[in-house]
Coordinates of N, CA, C and O and ligand atoms in Angstrom, one line a residue:
M1 N -3.5 36.4 -12.8 CA -2.6 35.3 -13.2 C -1.7 34.9 -12.1 O -1.6 33.7 -11.8
K2 N -1.2 35.8 -11.3 CA -0.4 35.5 -10.2 C -1.2 34.7 -9.2 O -0.7 33.8 -8.6
N3 N -2.4 35.2 -8.9 CA -3.3 34.4 -8.0 C -3.5 33.0 -8.4 O -3.5 32.1 -7.6
L4 N -3.6 32.8 -9.7 CA -3.9 31.4 -10.2 C -2.6 30.5 -9.8 O -2.7 29.4 -9.5
I5 N -1.4 31.1 -10.1 CA -0.2 30.3 -9.8 C -0.1 29.9 -8.3 O 0.2 28.8 -7.9
I6 N -0.5 31.0 -7.5 CA -0.4 30.7 -6.0 C -1.4 29.6 -5.7 O -1.1 28.7 -4.9
L7 N -2.6 29.7 -6.2 CA -3.6 28.7 -5.9 C -3.1 27.3 -6.4 O -3.2 26.3 -5.6
A8 N -2.5 27.2 -7.5 CA -2.0 25.9 -8.0 C -0.9 25.3 -7.0 O -0.9 24.2 -6.8
L9 N 0.0 26.2 -6.6 CA 1.0 25.8 -5.7 C 0.4 25.3 -4.3 O 0.8 24.3 -3.8
L10 N -0.6 26.1 -3.9 CA -1.2 25.7 -2.6 C -1.8 24.3 -2.7 O -1.7 23.5 -1.8
S11 N -2.5 24.0 -3.9 CA -3.2 22.7 -3.9 C -2.1 21.6 -4.0 O -2.4 20.5 -3.5
L12 N -1.0 21.9 -4.5 CA 0.1 20.9 -4.5 C 0.6 20.6 -3.1 O 0.8 19.5 -2.7
I13 N 0.7 21.7 -2.3 CA 1.2 21.6 -0.9 C 0.1 20.8 -0.1 O 0.5 20.0 0.7
Q14 N -1.1 21.0 -0.4 CA -2.2 20.4 0.4 C -2.4 19.0 0.0 O -3.0 18.2 0.8
S15 N -1.9 18.5 -1.1 CA -2.0 17.1 -1.4 C -0.7 16.5 -1.8 O -0.3 16.3 -2.9
P16 N 0.1 16.2 -0.7 CA 1.4 15.7 -1.0 C 1.5 14.4 -1.7 O 2.4 14.2 -2.5
L17 N 0.4 13.6 -1.6 CA 0.5 12.3 -2.3 C 0.4 12.5 -3.8 O 0.8 11.7 -4.6
W18 N -0.2 13.6 -4.2 CA -0.5 13.9 -5.6 C 0.7 14.6 -6.2 O 0.9 14.6 -7.4
A19 N 1.5 15.3 -5.3 CA 2.6 16.1 -5.9 C 3.5 15.4 -6.8 O 3.9 15.9 -7.9
A20 N 3.9 14.2 -6.4 CA 4.9 13.5 -7.1 C 4.3 13.0 -8.5 O 5.0 12.8 -9.5
D21 N 2.9 12.9 -8.5 CA 2.3 12.4 -9.7 C 2.0 13.5 -10.7 O 1.5 13.2 -11.8
S22 N 2.1 14.8 -10.2 CA 1.6 15.9 -11.0 C 2.2 16.0 -12.4 O 1.6 16.6 -13.3
I23 N 3.4 15.5 -12.6 CA 4.0 15.7 -13.9 C 3.7 14.5 -14.8 O 4.0 14.5 -15.9
L24 N 3.0 13.5 -14.3 CA 2.7 12.3 -15.1 C 1.4 12.6 -15.8 O 0.6 13.6 -15.6
S25 N 1.1 11.7 -16.8 CA -0.1 11.9 -17.6 C -1.4 11.7 -16.8 O -1.4 11.0 -15.7
V26 N -2.5 12.2 -17.3 CA -3.8 12.1 -16.6 C -4.1 10.6 -16.4 O -4.6 10.1 -15.4
E27 N -3.8 9.8 -17.4 CA -4.1 8.3 -17.3 C -3.4 7.7 -16.1 O -4.0 6.8 -15.4
Q28 N -2.2 8.1 -15.8 CA -1.5 7.6 -14.6 C -2.0 8.0 -13.3 O -1.5 7.6 -12.3
Q29 N -2.8 9.1 -13.3 CA -3.4 9.5 -12.0 C -4.7 8.8 -11.7 O -5.4 9.2 -10.8
S30 N -5.0 7.7 -12.4 CA -6.2 7.0 -12.3 C -6.4 6.4 -10.9 O -7.5 6.1 -10.5
L31 N -5.3 6.0 -10.2 CA -5.4 5.5 -8.9 C -4.9 6.4 -7.8 O -3.9 7.1 -8.1
T32 N -5.6 6.6 -6.7 CA -5.1 7.3 -5.6 C -4.8 6.3 -4.4 O -5.6 5.5 -4.2
L33 N -3.7 6.5 -3.8 CA -3.3 5.7 -2.6 C -3.2 6.6 -1.5 O -2.6 7.6 -1.5
T34 N -3.9 6.2 -0.4 CA -3.9 7.0 0.8 C -3.8 6.1 2.1 O -4.0 4.9 2.0
G35 N -3.6 6.7 3.2 CA -3.6 6.0 4.5 C -2.7 4.9 4.7 O -3.0 3.9 5.4
G36 N -1.5 4.9 4.0 CA -0.6 3.8 4.0 C 0.2 3.7 5.3 O 0.7 4.7 5.8
Y37 N 0.2 2.5 5.9 CA 1.2 2.3 7.0 C 1.6 0.8 7.1 O 1.0 0.0 6.4
L38 N 2.7 0.6 7.8 CA 3.4 -0.7 7.9 C 3.6 -0.9 9.4 O 3.9 0.0 10.1
R39 N 3.4 -2.2 9.8 CA 3.6 -2.5 11.2 C 5.0 -2.8 11.6 O 5.7 -3.4 10.8
T40 N 5.4 -2.4 12.7 CA 6.8 -2.8 13.3 C 6.7 -4.3 13.6 O 5.7 -4.9 13.6
M41 N 7.9 -4.9 13.7 CA 8.0 -6.3 13.9 C 8.5 -6.6 15.3 O 9.4 -5.9 15.8
P42 N 8.0 -7.6 16.0 CA 8.6 -8.1 17.2 C 10.0 -8.5 17.0 O 10.3 -8.9 15.8
P43 N 10.9 -8.5 18.0 CA 12.3 -8.8 17.8 C 12.4 -10.2 17.2 O 11.7 -11.1 17.6
G44 N 13.3 -10.4 16.3 CA 13.5 -11.7 15.6 C 12.6 -12.0 14.4 O 12.9 -12.9 13.7
Q45 N 11.6 -11.2 14.2 CA 10.7 -11.4 13.1 C 11.2 -10.6 11.9 O 11.9 -9.6 12.0
T46 N 11.0 -11.2 10.7 CA 11.3 -10.5 9.4 C 10.1 -10.4 8.5 O 10.3 -10.1 7.3
V47 N 8.9 -10.6 9.0 CA 7.7 -10.6 8.2 C 6.8 -9.5 8.9 O 6.6 -9.5 10.1
T48 N 6.2 -8.7 8.0 CA 5.3 -7.7 8.6 C 4.2 -7.4 7.5 O 4.3 -7.9 6.4
A49 N 3.2 -6.7 8.0 CA 2.0 -6.4 7.1 C 1.8 -4.9 6.9 O 2.1 -4.1 7.8
G50 N 1.5 -4.6 5.7 CA 1.2 -3.2 5.3 C -0.2 -3.0 4.8 O -0.9 -3.9 4.4
F51 N -0.7 -1.8 5.0 CA -2.1 -1.5 4.7 C -2.2 -0.1 4.0 O -1.4 0.8 4.3
L52 N -3.2 0.0 3.2 CA -3.5 1.3 2.5 C -4.9 1.2 1.9 O -5.5 0.2 1.9
V53 N -5.3 2.3 1.3 CA -6.6 2.4 0.7 C -6.3 2.8 -0.8 O -5.6 3.8 -1.0
V54 N -6.8 2.0 -1.7 CA -6.6 2.3 -3.2 C -8.0 2.7 -3.8 O -8.9 1.8 -3.8
T55 N -8.1 3.8 -4.5 CA -9.2 4.2 -5.1 C -9.0 4.4 -6.6 O -8.0 5.0 -7.0
N56 N -9.8 3.8 -7.4 CA -9.7 3.9 -8.9 C -10.7 4.9 -9.4 O -11.9 4.8 -9.4
N57 N -10.1 6.1 -9.8 CA -10.9 7.2 -10.3 C -11.1 7.1 -11.8 O -11.8 8.0 -12.4
S58 N -10.7 6.1 -12.4 CA -10.7 6.0 -13.9 C -12.0 5.2 -14.3 O -12.7 4.7 -13.5
G59 N -12.2 5.2 -15.6 CA -13.4 4.5 -16.1 C -13.1 3.1 -16.5 O -13.9 2.4 -17.0
S60 N -11.8 2.6 -16.2 CA -11.5 1.3 -16.5 C -11.0 0.5 -15.3 O -10.5 1.2 -14.4
D61 N -11.1 -0.8 -15.3 CA -10.6 -1.6 -14.2 C -9.1 -1.6 -14.1 O -8.5 -1.6 -15.3
C62 N -8.6 -1.7 -13.0 CA -7.1 -1.8 -12.8 C -6.8 -3.0 -12.0 O -7.3 -3.2 -10.9
Q63 N -5.8 -3.8 -12.4 CA -5.3 -4.9 -11.6 C -4.0 -4.4 -11.0 O -3.0 -4.1 -11.8
I64 N -3.8 -4.5 -9.7 CA -2.5 -4.3 -9.1 C -1.8 -5.7 -9.3 O -2.2 -6.7 -8.8
V65 N -0.6 -5.6 -10.0 CA 0.1 -6.8 -10.3 C 1.3 -7.1 -9.5 O 1.8 -8.2 -9.3
S66 N 1.9 -6.0 -8.9 CA 3.1 -6.2 -8.0 C 3.3 -4.9 -7.1 O 2.7 -3.9 -7.4
A67 N 4.1 -5.2 -6.1 CA 4.4 -4.1 -5.2 C 5.9 -4.1 -4.9 O 6.5 -5.1 -4.8
Q68 N 6.5 -2.9 -4.8 CA 7.9 -2.7 -4.6 C 8.2 -1.8 -3.5 O 7.5 -0.8 -3.3
S69 N 9.2 -2.1 -2.7 CA 9.7 -1.2 -1.7 C 11.2 -1.5 -1.4 O 11.7 -2.6 -1.7
P70 N 11.9 -0.4 -1.0 CA 13.3 -0.6 -0.7 C 13.6 -1.6 0.5 O 14.7 -2.1 0.6
L71 N 12.5 -1.9 1.2 CA 12.7 -2.8 2.4 C 12.9 -4.2 2.0 O 13.6 -5.0 2.7
T72 N 12.3 -4.7 0.9 CA 12.4 -6.1 0.6 C 12.1 -6.4 -0.9 O 11.5 -5.5 -1.5
E73 N 12.6 -7.5 -1.4 CA 12.3 -7.8 -2.8 C 11.0 -8.6 -2.8 O 10.5 -8.9 -4.0
R74 N 10.5 -9.0 -1.7 CA 9.3 -9.9 -1.7 C 8.1 -9.3 -0.9 O 8.1 -9.3 0.3
I75 N 7.2 -8.8 -1.7 CA 5.9 -8.3 -1.1 C 4.8 -9.1 -1.8 O 4.7 -9.1 -3.0
E76 N 3.9 -9.7 -1.0 CA 2.7 -10.4 -1.5 C 1.5 -9.8 -1.2 O 1.3 -9.1 -0.1
F77 N 0.4 -10.0 -1.9 CA -1.0 -9.6 -1.6 C -1.6 -10.8 -0.9 O -1.6 -11.9 -1.4
H78 N -2.1 -10.6 0.3 CA -2.8 -11.7 1.0 C -4.2 -11.4 1.3 O -4.6 -10.3 1.7
A79 N -5.0 -12.4 1.2 CA -6.4 -12.3 1.6 C -6.6 -13.2 2.9 O -6.0 -14.2 3.0
H80 N -7.5 -12.8 3.8 CA -7.8 -13.6 4.9 C -9.0 -14.5 4.6 O -10.0 -14.1 3.9
L81 N -9.0 -15.7 5.0 CA -10.1 -16.6 4.8 C -10.4 -17.3 6.2 O -9.5 -17.6 7.0
H82 N -11.7 -17.6 6.4 CA -12.1 -18.4 7.5 C -12.4 -19.8 7.0 O -13.3 -20.0 6.2
A83 N -11.6 -20.7 7.4 CA -11.8 -22.1 7.0 C -11.6 -23.0 8.2 O -10.7 -23.0 9.0
D84 N -12.7 -23.9 8.5 CA -12.7 -24.8 9.6 C -12.4 -24.1 10.9 O -11.7 -24.5 11.8
G85 N -13.0 -22.9 11.0 CA -12.9 -22.2 12.3 C -11.5 -21.5 12.5 O -11.2 -21.0 13.5
M86 N -10.7 -21.7 11.4 CA -9.3 -21.1 11.6 C -9.2 -19.9 10.6 O -9.8 -19.9 9.6
M87 N -8.3 -19.0 11.0 CA -8.0 -17.9 10.2 C -6.8 -18.2 9.3 O -5.8 -18.6 9.8
Q88 N -7.0 -18.2 8.0 CA -5.9 -18.5 7.1 C -5.7 -17.4 6.2 O -6.5 -16.5 5.9
M89 N -4.5 -17.3 5.6 CA -4.1 -16.3 4.6 C -3.8 -17.0 3.3 O -3.2 -18.0 3.2
R90 N -4.3 -16.4 2.3 CA -4.1 -16.9 0.9 C -3.4 -15.9 0.0 O -3.9 -14.8 -0.1
P91 N -2.3 -16.2 -0.5 CA -1.7 -15.2 -1.5 C -2.5 -15.0 -2.7 O -3.1 -15.9 -3.2
M92 N -2.6 -13.8 -3.2 CA -3.3 -13.5 -4.4 C -2.3 -12.9 -5.4 O -1.4 -12.1 -5.1
K93 N -2.4 -13.4 -6.6 CA -1.4 -13.0 -7.7 C -1.6 -11.5 -8.0 O -0.6 -10.8 -8.2
T94 N -2.9 -11.1 -8.1 CA -3.2 -9.7 -8.4 C -4.4 -9.2 -7.6 O -5.1 -10.1 -7.0
V95 N -4.5 -8.0 -7.5 CA -5.7 -7.4 -6.8 C -6.5 -6.5 -7.7 O -5.8 -5.5 -8.3
M96 N -7.7 -6.7 -8.0 CA -8.5 -5.9 -8.9 C -9.1 -4.8 -8.2 O -9.7 -4.9 -7.1
V97 N -8.9 -3.6 -8.8 CA -9.6 -2.4 -8.3 C -10.5 -1.9 -9.4 O -10.0 -1.3 -10.4
A98 N -11.8 -2.3 -9.4 CA -12.7 -2.0 -10.5 C -12.9 -0.5 -10.6 O -12.7 0.3 -9.7
A99 N -13.3 -0.1 -11.8 CA -13.5 1.3 -12.2 C -14.5 2.0 -11.1 O -15.5 1.4 -10.8
G100 N -14.0 3.1 -10.6 CA -14.8 3.8 -9.6 C -14.9 3.2 -8.2 O -15.5 3.8 -7.4
K101 N -14.1 2.1 -8.0 CA -14.2 1.5 -6.7 C -13.0 1.7 -5.8 O -12.0 2.2 -6.3
T102 N -13.2 1.4 -4.5 CA -12.1 1.5 -3.5 C -11.8 0.2 -2.9 O -12.8 -0.5 -2.6
V103 N -10.6 -0.2 -2.8 CA -10.1 -1.4 -2.2 C -9.3 -1.1 -1.0 O -8.4 -0.3 -1.1
R104 N -9.7 -1.7 0.2 CA -8.9 -1.4 1.4 C -8.1 -2.5 1.8 O -8.6 -3.7 1.9
F105 N -6.8 -2.3 2.0 CA -5.9 -3.2 2.6 C -5.9 -2.9 4.1 O -5.5 -1.8 4.5
E106 N -6.5 -3.8 4.9 CA -6.7 -3.4 6.3 C -6.5 -4.7 7.2 O -6.7 -5.8 6.7
P107 N -6.3 -4.5 8.5 CA -6.1 -5.6 9.4 C -7.3 -6.6 9.4 O -8.4 -6.1 9.4
G108 N -7.0 -7.9 9.4 CA -8.1 -8.9 9.3 C -8.7 -9.1 8.0 O -9.7 -9.8 7.9
A109 N -8.1 -8.4 7.0 CA -8.7 -8.6 5.6 C -7.5 -8.6 4.6 O -6.4 -9.0 4.9
L110 N -7.8 -8.1 3.4 CA -6.7 -8.0 2.4 C -5.6 -7.2 3.0 O -5.8 -6.1 3.6
H111 N -4.3 -7.6 2.8 CA -3.2 -6.8 3.2 C -2.0 -7.1 2.4 O -2.0 -8.1 1.6
L112 N -0.9 -6.3 2.6 CA 0.4 -6.5 1.9 C 1.2 -7.2 2.9 O 1.3 -6.8 4.0
M113 N 1.9 -8.3 2.5 CA 2.8 -9.0 3.3 C 4.3 -8.7 2.9 O 4.6 -9.0 1.7
F114 N 5.0 -8.2 3.7 CA 6.5 -8.0 3.5 C 7.3 -9.1 4.1 O 7.2 -9.3 5.3
F115 N 8.1 -9.8 3.3 CA 8.9 -10.9 3.7 C 10.4 -10.5 3.8 O 10.8 -9.5 3.0
N116 N 11.2 -11.2 4.5 CA 12.7 -11.0 4.6 C 13.1 -9.5 4.8 O 14.0 -9.0 4.2
V117 N 12.4 -8.9 5.7 CA 12.7 -7.5 6.0 C 13.9 -7.5 7.0 O 13.8 -8.1 8.1
K118 N 15.0 -7.0 6.5 CA 16.3 -7.1 7.3 C 16.4 -5.9 8.2 O 17.0 -5.9 9.3
R119 N 15.8 -4.7 7.8 CA 16.0 -3.5 8.6 C 15.0 -3.5 9.8 O 13.9 -4.0 9.7
R120 N 15.5 -3.0 10.9 CA 14.6 -2.8 12.0 C 13.6 -1.7 11.8 O 14.0 -0.7 11.3
L121 N 12.4 -2.0 11.9 CA 11.3 -1.0 11.7 C 11.0 -0.2 13.0 O 10.7 -0.7 14.0
V122 N 11.2 1.1 12.9 CA 11.1 2.0 14.0 C 9.8 2.9 13.9 O 9.6 3.5 12.9
D123 N 8.9 2.8 15.0 CA 7.7 3.6 15.0 C 8.0 5.1 14.7 O 8.9 5.6 15.3
G124 N 7.3 5.6 13.7 CA 7.4 7.1 13.4 C 8.2 7.3 12.2 O 8.2 8.4 11.6
Q125 N 9.0 6.3 11.8 CA 9.7 6.4 10.5 C 8.8 6.1 9.3 O 7.7 5.7 9.5
T126 N 9.4 6.2 8.1 CA 8.5 6.0 6.9 C 9.3 5.2 5.9 O 10.5 5.1 6.0
V127 N 8.6 4.6 5.0 CA 9.2 3.8 3.9 C 8.3 4.0 2.7 O 7.1 4.1 2.8
S128 N 8.9 4.0 1.5 CA 8.2 4.1 0.3 C 7.6 2.8 -0.2 O 8.2 1.8 0.0
L129 N 6.5 2.9 -0.9 CA 5.9 1.7 -1.5 C 5.4 2.1 -2.9 O 4.9 3.3 -3.1
Q130 N 5.6 1.3 -3.9 CA 5.1 1.5 -5.2 C 4.2 0.3 -5.7 O 4.6 -0.8 -5.5
L131 N 3.0 0.6 -6.1 CA 2.2 -0.4 -6.7 C 2.2 -0.3 -8.2 O 2.0 0.7 -8.8
N132 N 2.3 -1.4 -8.9 CA 2.4 -1.5 -10.3 C 1.1 -2.2 -10.8 O 0.7 -3.2 -10.3
T133 N 0.5 -1.6 -11.8 CA -0.8 -2.1 -12.4 C -0.7 -2.5 -13.8 O 0.3 -2.1 -14.5
D134 N -1.7 -3.2 -14.3 CA -1.7 -3.6 -15.7 C -1.9 -2.5 -16.6 O -1.1 -2.2 -17.6
N135 N -3.0 -1.7 -16.4 CA -3.2 -0.6 -17.4 C -3.5 0.7 -16.7 O -4.1 1.6 -17.3
C136 N -3.1 0.9 -15.4 CA -3.3 2.2 -14.7 C -1.9 2.7 -14.3 O -1.9 3.5 -13.4
G137 N -0.9 2.3 -14.8 CA 0.5 2.8 -14.5 C 0.9 2.4 -13.1 O 0.4 1.4 -12.5
S138 N 2.0 3.0 -12.6 CA 2.6 2.7 -11.3 C 2.4 3.9 -10.4 O 2.4 5.1 -10.9
H139 N 2.1 3.6 -9.1 CA 1.8 4.7 -8.2 C 2.6 4.5 -6.9 O 2.7 3.3 -6.4
S140 N 3.1 5.6 -6.3 CA 3.9 5.4 -5.1 C 3.2 6.1 -3.9 O 2.4 7.1 -4.1
L141 N 3.5 5.7 -2.8 CA 3.1 6.5 -1.6 C 4.1 6.2 -0.5 O 4.9 5.2 -0.6
I142 N 4.0 7.0 0.6 CA 4.9 6.8 1.8 C 4.0 6.1 2.8 O 3.0 6.5 3.1
L143 N 4.6 5.0 3.3 CA 4.0 4.2 4.5 C 4.6 4.8 5.8 O 5.8 4.8 6.0
D144 N 3.7 5.1 6.7 CA 4.1 5.4 8.1 C 4.4 4.0 8.8 O 3.6 3.1 8.6
I145 N 5.4 4.0 9.5 CA 5.8 2.8 10.3 C 5.1 3.0 11.7 O 5.4 3.9 12.4
R146 N 4.3 1.9 12.1 CA 3.6 2.0 13.3 C 3.8 0.8 14.1 O 3.8 -0.3 13.6
S147 N 4.0 1.0 15.5 CA 4.2 -0.1 16.3 C 2.9 -0.9 16.5 O 1.8 -0.4 16.4
V148 N 3.1 -2.2 16.8 CA 1.9 -3.1 17.0 C 1.9 -3.5 18.5 O 2.9 -3.8 19.1
L149 N 0.7 -3.7 19.0 CA 0.6 -4.1 20.4 C 0.3 -5.6 20.4 O 0.7 -6.3 21.3
R150 N -0.4 -6.1 19.3 CA -0.7 -7.5 19.3 C 0.2 -8.2 18.4 O 0.7 -7.7 17.4
P151 N 0.5 -9.5 18.7 CA 1.5 -10.2 17.9 C 1.0 -10.5 16.4 O -0.2 -10.5 16.2
M152 N 2.0 -10.6 15.6 CA 1.6 -10.9 14.2 C 1.1 -12.3 14.1 O 1.4 -13.2 14.9
M153 N 0.3 -12.5 13.0 CA -0.2 -13.9 12.8 C 0.9 -14.8 12.2 O 1.8 -14.3 11.6
D154 N 0.8 -16.0 12.4 CA 1.8 -16.9 11.9 C 1.7 -17.1 10.4 O 0.6 -17.2 9.8
H155 N 2.9 -17.1 9.7 CA 2.9 -17.2 8.2 C 3.6 -18.4 7.8 O 4.2 -18.4 6.7
S156 N 3.7 -19.5 8.6 CA 4.5 -20.6 8.2 C 3.8 -21.4 7.1 O 2.6 -21.2 6.8
Ligands
CU1 CU1 -0.4 -12.2 5.4

């Protein structure tokens, strides 16, 4: 019995992203969020992009309907489009993560856009992010803040 308890504790330590979810119902563990990070901003900028990988382990489709962070009240989902030889971004109201599928927010593709960020973002620090879904509950993860070497794209 004692060994079982130790094993259970070890598995919690080895999966920090799951630890916070462990008291929630099975239904709310249907999404796993991993590999989250946020880019630092060049001086004077207040807009930045965040990335992560979302996997739907459940048997039903999940729509991500909103994102929350202490950094800003305004986080949008953006898709990249190629139109007339130009790279454009299109805001998306929701992001579908179909049953059993993985959706990647990554540079040059789908991403999270953080607006009106007042705090200076320092490489190596972290910030929390929560994704809210229609029928898969709300899920949080910690984003690593990483510096960027190339400039952000224009969001005018
Ligand atoms: Cu964008």
